[in-house]
């Protein structure tokens, strides 16, 4: 079994040297990601396609491996679509018919169908000749109802390349976009909500290596939530390239704004302080561009005049992928990429709430207000930033309080699988003697756990970090019978 990868169309229209570079980058990215699924997967690049060969076809785990590989390929930028195929050698039309019948015989029962053939190479026959021969054979020798050239129940897709026959069993859509790492790297200002997660995804999809910058306004729970969603985005769409997660402590900056800035100008001033800090972080990381989730007129600070005043504090290019998108469209895209549940359950902290905020900020007024601001506070916040590799963000979380860890649960213990549904689906937790509840970590705070004081609840996640964190919080709330399960 193998997958044949079709390139994003914008790659194919590039000049020969650029196209070669992009294909090489995509192939390397695929190798890095797929190696984590199965180290024996072979990725070979060609001018117009990339082939993914699955090792040991027909083995007991072959179908499971194929499903995981397909899921991973759907999340790698640069892929327009791909097909799952079985590869065969042939020497006659009858070989093609017999091989196709072996694959499609059961599926065709009672259905109308059409055979479509794509051909590449030098042959003494045409694609239509193969279509007629195979179609007639399938109609005669299977339980197919009829051949229908215009509105068939099923299309039998075949590709012939030189002396190889590829029988297509399934087609998948890819992300499109450019291969990650083929464009410059950027720093995305992420708050964990709908907008910043979607804008980060869109830059990844366009081939931009996307680092994360979070401004902590005073909530530890918020920081944990943002780290969770940033890690999710990286693992799903950007895992071929390691990136950084930067936390800038902004509590003191917020306090200084509240003390020294008029309430109507606070929102714009806060954004300007964030841009200054982000630009400094970007300079240290040698990045030329910042990314935000702002959309024109969505909130008071996002009018054109306010955005213009905000942008003046830096000469960095500021990318706003959502600039003309409606909120509902952003939420729909968030659902598609898997960040909606994170955003809906994200703890929020708003330290600056303006009374009648300005929507038409004037530069002279903002400069006057910032003249009262002690910029030593901002410089101190930048100096105290914490930078960590994205794959280590959950390990860096400090867990308050001791939580008992159980390796062998008692018969009456309830195991609570708090992993994200995507992670749980890849590797289901199987226990024969215990009840298992599937409650994603972002739903625990909403009271989704049916709590019984007479039972022990053991929280489970892959590394144990998230389960310890949430068990610790619940212990502080008086739920001493919530423990951690770590096999």
Coordinates of N, CA, C and O in Angstrom, one line a residue, residues 39-156:
X39 N 8.6 4.3 11.7 CA 9.9 4.7 11.3 C 10.3 4.0 10.0 O 11.3 4.4 9.3
X40 N 9.5 3.0 9.5 CA 9.8 2.3 8.3 C 9.2 2.9 7.1 O 9.4 2.4 6.0
X41 N 8.4 3.9 7.2 CA 7.7 4.6 6.1 C 8.8 5.2 5.2 O 9.7 5.9 5.7
X42 N 8.6 5.0 3.9 CA 9.6 5.6 2.9 C 8.9 6.7 2.2 O 7.8 6.5 1.6
X43 N 9.6 7.9 2.1 CA 9.1 9.0 1.4 C 10.1 9.3 0.3 O 11.2 9.6 0.5
X44 N 9.6 9.3 -0.9 CA 10.4 9.6 -2.1 C 9.8 10.7 -2.9 O 8.6 10.6 -3.2
X45 N 10.6 11.7 -3.3 CA 10.1 12.8 -4.0 C 10.3 12.7 -5.5 O 11.3 12.2 -6.0
X46 N 9.4 13.3 -6.2 CA 9.5 13.4 -7.7 C 9.1 14.8 -8.1 O 8.7 15.6 -7.2
X47 N 9.2 15.1 -9.4 CA 8.9 16.5 -9.8 C 7.4 16.9 -9.6 O 7.2 18.0 -9.2
X48 N 6.5 16.0 -9.8 CA 5.1 16.4 -9.8 C 4.3 15.7 -8.7 O 3.1 15.9 -8.5
X49 N 5.0 14.9 -7.9 CA 4.3 14.1 -6.8 C 5.3 13.6 -5.8 O 6.6 13.6 -6.1
X50 N 4.9 13.2 -4.6 CA 5.7 12.5 -3.7 C 5.0 11.2 -3.3 O 3.8 11.2 -3.0
X51 N 5.8 10.1 -3.2 CA 5.2 8.8 -2.9 C 5.6 8.5 -1.4 O 6.7 8.7 -0.9
X52 N 4.6 7.9 -0.7 CA 4.8 7.4 0.6 C 4.5 5.9 0.6 O 3.3 5.5 0.4
X53 N 5.5 5.1 0.9 CA 5.4 3.7 0.9 C 5.3 3.2 2.3 O 6.2 3.5 3.1
X54 N 4.3 2.4 2.6 CA 4.2 1.8 3.9 C 4.9 0.5 4.0 O 4.7 -0.4 3.1
X55 N 5.7 0.3 5.0 CA 6.5 -0.9 5.1 C 5.6 -2.1 5.5 O 4.6 -2.0 6.2
X56 N 6.0 -3.3 5.1 CA 5.3 -4.5 5.4 C 3.8 -4.5 5.1 O 3.0 -4.7 6.0
X57 N 3.4 -4.3 3.8 CA 2.0 -4.3 3.5 C 1.3 -5.7 3.9 O 2.0 -6.7 3.7
X58 N 0.1 -5.6 4.3 CA -0.6 -6.8 4.7 C -0.4 -7.3 6.1 O -1.0 -8.3 6.5
X59 N 0.5 -6.6 6.8 CA 0.8 -7.0 8.2 C -0.5 -6.7 9.0 O -1.3 -5.9 8.6
X60 N -0.5 -7.2 10.3 CA -1.7 -7.1 11.1 C -1.9 -5.6 11.4 O -3.1 -5.2 11.6
X61 N -0.9 -4.8 11.5 CA -1.1 -3.4 11.8 C -1.1 -2.5 10.6 O -1.1 -1.3 10.7
X62 N -1.1 -3.1 9.4 CA -1.0 -2.3 8.2 C -2.1 -1.2 8.1 O -1.9 -0.1 7.8
X63 N -3.4 -1.6 8.3 CA -4.5 -0.7 8.1 C -4.5 0.4 9.2 O -4.8 1.5 8.9
X64 N -4.1 0.0 10.4 CA -4.0 1.0 11.4 C -2.9 2.0 11.2 O -3.1 3.2 11.4
X65 N -1.8 1.5 10.7 CA -0.7 2.4 10.3 C -1.1 3.3 9.1 O -0.8 4.5 9.2
X66 N -1.8 2.8 8.1 CA -2.3 3.6 7.0 C -3.2 4.7 7.5 O -3.1 5.8 7.0
X67 N -4.1 4.4 8.4 CA -5.0 5.4 8.9 C -4.3 6.5 9.6 O -4.6 7.7 9.5
X68 N -3.3 6.2 10.4 CA -2.5 7.2 11.2 C -1.7 8.0 10.2 O -1.5 9.3 10.4
X69 N -1.1 7.4 9.2 CA -0.3 8.1 8.2 C -1.2 9.1 7.4 O -0.9 10.3 7.2
X70 N -2.4 8.6 7.0 CA -3.3 9.5 6.3 C -3.7 10.7 7.2 O -3.8 11.9 6.7
X71 N -4.0 10.5 8.4 CA -4.4 11.6 9.3 C -3.2 12.6 9.5 O -3.5 13.8 9.5
X72 N -2.0 12.1 9.5 CA -0.8 13.0 9.6 C -0.7 13.8 8.3 O -0.4 15.0 8.3
X73 N -0.8 13.1 7.2 CA -0.6 13.8 5.9 C -1.6 14.9 5.7 O -1.3 15.9 5.1
X74 N -2.9 14.7 6.2 CA -3.9 15.8 6.1 C -3.5 17.1 6.8 O -4.2 18.1 6.6
X75 N -2.5 17.0 7.7 CA -2.2 18.2 8.5 C -0.8 18.7 8.2 O -0.3 19.6 8.9
X76 N -0.2 18.3 7.1 CA 1.1 18.8 6.7 C 0.9 19.9 5.6 O 0.4 19.6 4.5
X77 N 1.3 21.1 5.8 CA 1.1 22.2 4.8 C 1.9 21.8 3.5 O 3.0 21.3 3.6
X78 N 1.4 22.2 2.4 CA 2.0 21.9 1.1 C 1.4 20.9 0.3 O 1.7 20.7 -0.9
X79 N 0.4 20.1 0.9 CA -0.2 19.0 0.2 C -1.6 19.4 -0.3 O -2.4 19.8 0.6
X80 N -1.9 19.3 -1.6 CA -3.2 19.7 -2.1 C -4.2 18.5 -1.8 O -5.3 18.7 -1.3
X81 N -3.8 17.3 -2.2 CA -4.6 16.1 -1.9 C -3.7 14.9 -2.1 O -2.6 15.0 -2.6
X82 N -4.2 13.8 -1.7 CA -3.4 12.5 -1.9 C -4.4 11.3 -2.0 O -5.5 11.4 -1.5
X83 N -3.9 10.3 -2.6 CA -4.7 9.1 -2.8 C -4.0 7.9 -2.2 O -2.8 7.8 -2.2
X84 N -4.8 7.0 -1.7 CA -4.4 5.7 -1.2 C -4.4 4.7 -2.3 O -5.5 4.6 -2.9
X85 N -3.4 4.0 -2.6 CA -3.3 3.1 -3.7 C -2.7 1.8 -3.4 O -1.9 1.7 -2.4
X86 N -3.0 0.8 -4.2 CA -2.2 -0.4 -4.2 C -1.4 -0.5 -5.5 O -2.0 -0.2 -6.5
X87 N -0.2 -0.9 -5.5 CA 0.7 -0.8 -6.6 C 0.9 -2.2 -7.2 O 1.1 -3.2 -6.4
X88 N 0.8 -2.4 -8.5 CA 0.9 -3.7 -9.1 C 1.6 -3.6 -10.5 O 1.6 -2.5 -11.1
X89 N 2.3 -4.7 -10.8 CA 2.9 -4.8 -12.2 C 1.8 -5.5 -13.1 O 1.0 -6.2 -12.6
X90 N 1.8 -5.2 -14.4 CA 0.9 -5.8 -15.3 C 1.5 -6.0 -16.6 O 2.5 -5.3 -17.0
X91 N 1.0 -6.9 -17.4 CA 1.5 -7.1 -18.8 C 0.3 -7.2 -19.8 O 0.6 -7.2 -21.0
X92 N -0.9 -7.2 -19.3 CA -2.0 -7.2 -20.3 C -3.3 -6.6 -19.7 O -3.3 -6.3 -18.4
X93 N -4.3 -6.3 -20.5 CA -5.5 -5.7 -20.0 C -6.2 -6.7 -19.0 O -6.8 -6.2 -18.0
X94 N -6.0 -8.0 -19.2 CA -6.7 -8.9 -18.3 C -6.0 -8.9 -16.9 O -6.7 -9.0 -15.9
X95 N -4.7 -8.6 -16.9 CA -4.1 -8.4 -15.6 C -4.7 -7.3 -14.9 O -5.0 -7.3 -13.6
X96 N -4.9 -6.2 -15.6 CA -5.5 -5.0 -15.0 C -6.9 -5.3 -14.5 O -7.3 -4.9 -13.4
X97 N -7.7 -6.0 -15.3 CA -9.1 -6.3 -14.9 C -9.1 -7.2 -13.6 O -9.8 -7.0 -12.7
X98 N -8.3 -8.3 -13.6 CA -8.3 -9.2 -12.5 C -7.8 -8.5 -11.2 O -8.4 -8.7 -10.2
X99 N -6.8 -7.7 -11.3 CA -6.4 -7.0 -10.1 C -7.4 -6.0 -9.6 O -7.6 -5.9 -8.4
X100 N -8.1 -5.3 -10.5 CA -9.2 -4.4 -10.1 C -10.4 -5.1 -9.5 O -10.9 -4.7 -8.5
X101 N -10.7 -6.2 -10.1 CA -11.8 -7.0 -9.6 C -11.6 -7.5 -8.2 O -12.5 -7.5 -7.3
X102 N -10.3 -7.9 -7.9 CA -10.0 -8.4 -6.5 C -10.2 -7.3 -5.5 O -10.6 -7.6 -4.4
X103 N -10.0 -6.0 -5.9 CA -10.2 -4.9 -4.9 C -11.7 -4.5 -4.8 O -12.2 -4.2 -3.8
X104 N -12.4 -4.4 -6.0 CA -13.7 -3.8 -6.0 C -14.9 -4.7 -6.1 O -16.0 -4.3 -6.0
X105 N -14.7 -6.0 -6.2 CA -15.8 -6.9 -6.4 C -16.9 -6.8 -5.4 O -18.1 -6.6 -5.8
X106 N -16.6 -6.8 -4.1 CA -17.6 -6.8 -3.1 C -18.2 -5.4 -3.1 O -19.5 -5.2 -2.9
X107 N -17.5 -4.3 -3.3 CA -18.0 -3.0 -3.2 C -19.0 -2.7 -4.3 O -19.9 -1.9 -4.1
X108 N -18.8 -3.3 -5.5 CA -19.7 -3.0 -6.6 C -21.0 -3.7 -6.6 O -21.9 -3.3 -7.3
X109 N -21.2 -4.6 -5.7 CA -22.5 -5.3 -5.7 C -23.7 -4.4 -5.6 O -23.8 -3.6 -4.7
X110 N -24.6 -4.5 -6.6 CA -25.8 -3.8 -6.6 C -25.7 -2.3 -7.0 O -26.7 -1.5 -6.9
X111 N -24.5 -1.9 -7.4 CA -24.3 -0.4 -7.7 C -24.0 -0.2 -9.1 O -23.5 -1.1 -9.9
X112 N -24.3 1.0 -9.6 CA -23.8 1.5 -10.9 C -22.4 2.0 -10.7 O -22.0 2.5 -9.7
X113 N -21.6 2.0 -11.8 CA -20.2 2.4 -11.7 C -19.7 2.9 -13.0 O -20.3 2.7 -14.1
X114 N -18.5 3.5 -13.0 CA -17.8 3.9 -14.1 C -16.3 3.7 -13.8 O -15.9 3.9 -12.7
X115 N -15.5 3.4 -14.8 CA -14.1 3.2 -14.7 C -13.4 4.4 -15.3 O -13.7 4.8 -16.5
X116 N -12.5 5.1 -14.5 CA -11.7 6.2 -15.0 C -10.3 5.9 -14.9 O -9.8 5.5 -13.9
X117 N -9.5 6.1 -16.0 CA -8.1 5.8 -16.1 C -7.3 7.0 -16.4 O -7.6 7.7 -17.4
X118 N -6.2 7.2 -15.6 CA -5.2 8.2 -16.0 C -4.0 7.5 -16.3 O -3.6 6.5 -15.7
X119 N -3.3 8.0 -17.4 CA -2.2 7.2 -17.9 C -1.0 8.2 -18.2 O -1.1 9.3 -18.6
X120 N 0.2 7.7 -17.8 CA 1.5 8.4 -18.1 C 2.5 7.4 -18.6 O 2.6 6.3 -18.1
X121 N 3.3 7.8 -19.6 CA 4.3 6.9 -20.2 C 3.9 6.6 -21.6 O 2.9 7.0 -22.1
X122 N 4.7 5.7 -22.2 CA 4.5 5.3 -23.6 C 3.8 3.9 -23.6 O 4.4 3.0 -23.1
X123 N 2.7 3.9 -24.2 CA 1.9 2.7 -24.3 C 1.3 2.5 -25.7 O 1.1 3.6 -26.4
X124 N 1.0 1.3 -26.1 CA 0.4 1.1 -27.4 C -1.2 1.1 -27.3 O -1.8 0.5 -28.2
X125 N -1.7 1.6 -26.2 CA -3.1 1.7 -26.0 C -3.5 3.0 -25.4 O -2.6 3.8 -24.9
X126 N -4.8 3.3 -25.4 CA -5.3 4.6 -24.9 C -6.0 4.3 -23.5 O -6.4 3.2 -23.3
X127 N -6.2 5.4 -22.8 CA -6.9 5.2 -21.5 C -8.3 4.7 -21.7 O -8.8 3.8 -20.9
X128 N -9.0 5.1 -22.8 CA -10.4 4.7 -23.0 C -10.4 3.2 -23.3 O -11.4 2.5 -23.0
X129 N -9.3 2.6 -23.9 CA -9.3 1.2 -24.2 C -9.4 0.4 -22.9 O -10.1 -0.6 -22.7
X130 N -8.6 0.9 -21.9 CA -8.6 0.2 -20.6 C -9.9 0.3 -19.9 O -10.4 -0.6 -19.3
X131 N -10.5 1.5 -20.0 CA -11.8 1.8 -19.3 C -12.8 0.8 -19.8 O -13.6 0.3 -19.0
X132 N -12.9 0.7 -21.1 CA -13.9 -0.2 -21.7 C -13.7 -1.7 -21.3 O -14.6 -2.4 -21.0
X133 N -12.4 -2.1 -21.4 CA -12.2 -3.5 -21.1 C -12.5 -3.9 -19.6 O -13.1 -4.8 -19.3
X134 N -11.9 -3.0 -18.7 CA -12.1 -3.3 -17.3 C -13.6 -3.1 -16.9 O -14.1 -3.9 -16.2
X135 N -14.2 -2.1 -17.5 CA -15.6 -1.8 -17.1 C -16.5 -3.0 -17.6 O -17.4 -3.4 -16.8
X136 N -16.3 -3.5 -18.8 CA -17.1 -4.6 -19.3 C -16.8 -5.9 -18.4 O -17.8 -6.6 -18.1
X137 N -15.6 -6.1 -18.0 CA -15.3 -7.3 -17.2 C -15.9 -7.2 -15.8 O -16.5 -8.2 -15.3
X138 N -15.9 -6.0 -15.2 CA -16.5 -5.8 -13.9 C -18.0 -6.0 -14.0 O -18.6 -6.6 -13.1
X139 N -18.6 -5.5 -15.0 CA -20.1 -5.7 -15.2 C -20.4 -7.1 -15.3 O -21.5 -7.6 -14.8
X140 N -19.6 -7.9 -16.1 CA -19.9 -9.3 -16.3 C -19.6 -10.2 -15.1 O -20.4 -11.2 -14.8
X141 N -18.6 -9.9 -14.4 CA -18.0 -10.9 -13.4 C -18.2 -10.4 -12.0 O -17.5 -10.9 -11.1
X142 N -18.9 -9.4 -11.7 CA -19.3 -9.0 -10.3 C -20.8 -8.7 -10.2 O -21.5 -8.9 -11.2
X143 N -21.2 -8.4 -9.1 CA -22.7 -8.1 -8.9 C -23.1 -6.7 -9.2 O -24.1 -6.2 -8.7
X144 N -22.2 -6.0 -10.0 CA -22.6 -4.6 -10.3 C -23.9 -4.5 -11.1 O -24.2 -5.4 -11.9
X145 N -24.6 -3.4 -10.8 CA -26.0 -3.3 -11.4 C -25.8 -2.8 -12.9 O -26.5 -3.3 -13.8
X146 N -25.0 -1.8 -13.1 CA -24.9 -1.2 -14.5 C -23.7 -0.3 -14.6 O -23.1 0.1 -13.5
X147 N -23.3 0.0 -15.8 CA -22.3 1.1 -16.1 C -23.1 2.4 -16.3 O -24.0 2.4 -17.1
X148 N -22.7 3.4 -15.6 CA -23.3 4.7 -15.7 C -22.2 5.8 -15.9 O -21.5 6.0 -14.9
X149 N -22.1 6.3 -17.1 CA -21.0 7.2 -17.4 C -21.2 8.6 -16.8 O -20.2 9.4 -16.7
X150 N -22.4 9.0 -16.4 CA -22.7 10.3 -16.0 C -23.0 10.5 -14.5 O -22.6 11.5 -13.9
X151 N -23.7 9.6 -13.9 CA -24.1 9.7 -12.5 C -23.9 8.4 -11.8 O -24.9 7.8 -11.3
X152 N -22.7 7.8 -11.7 CA -22.5 6.5 -11.1 C -22.6 6.5 -9.6 O -22.3 7.6 -9.0
X153 N -23.0 5.4 -9.0 CA -22.9 5.3 -7.6 C -21.4 5.2 -7.1 O -21.1 5.7 -6.0
X154 N -20.6 4.7 -8.0 CA -19.2 4.5 -7.6 C -18.3 4.7 -8.8 O -18.6 4.2 -9.9
X155 N -17.1 5.4 -8.6 CA -16.1 5.5 -9.6 C -14.9 4.7 -9.3 O -14.4 4.8 -8.2
X156 N -14.5 3.8 -10.2 CA -13.3 3.0 -10.1 C -12.2 3.8 -10.7 O -12.1 3.9 -11.9

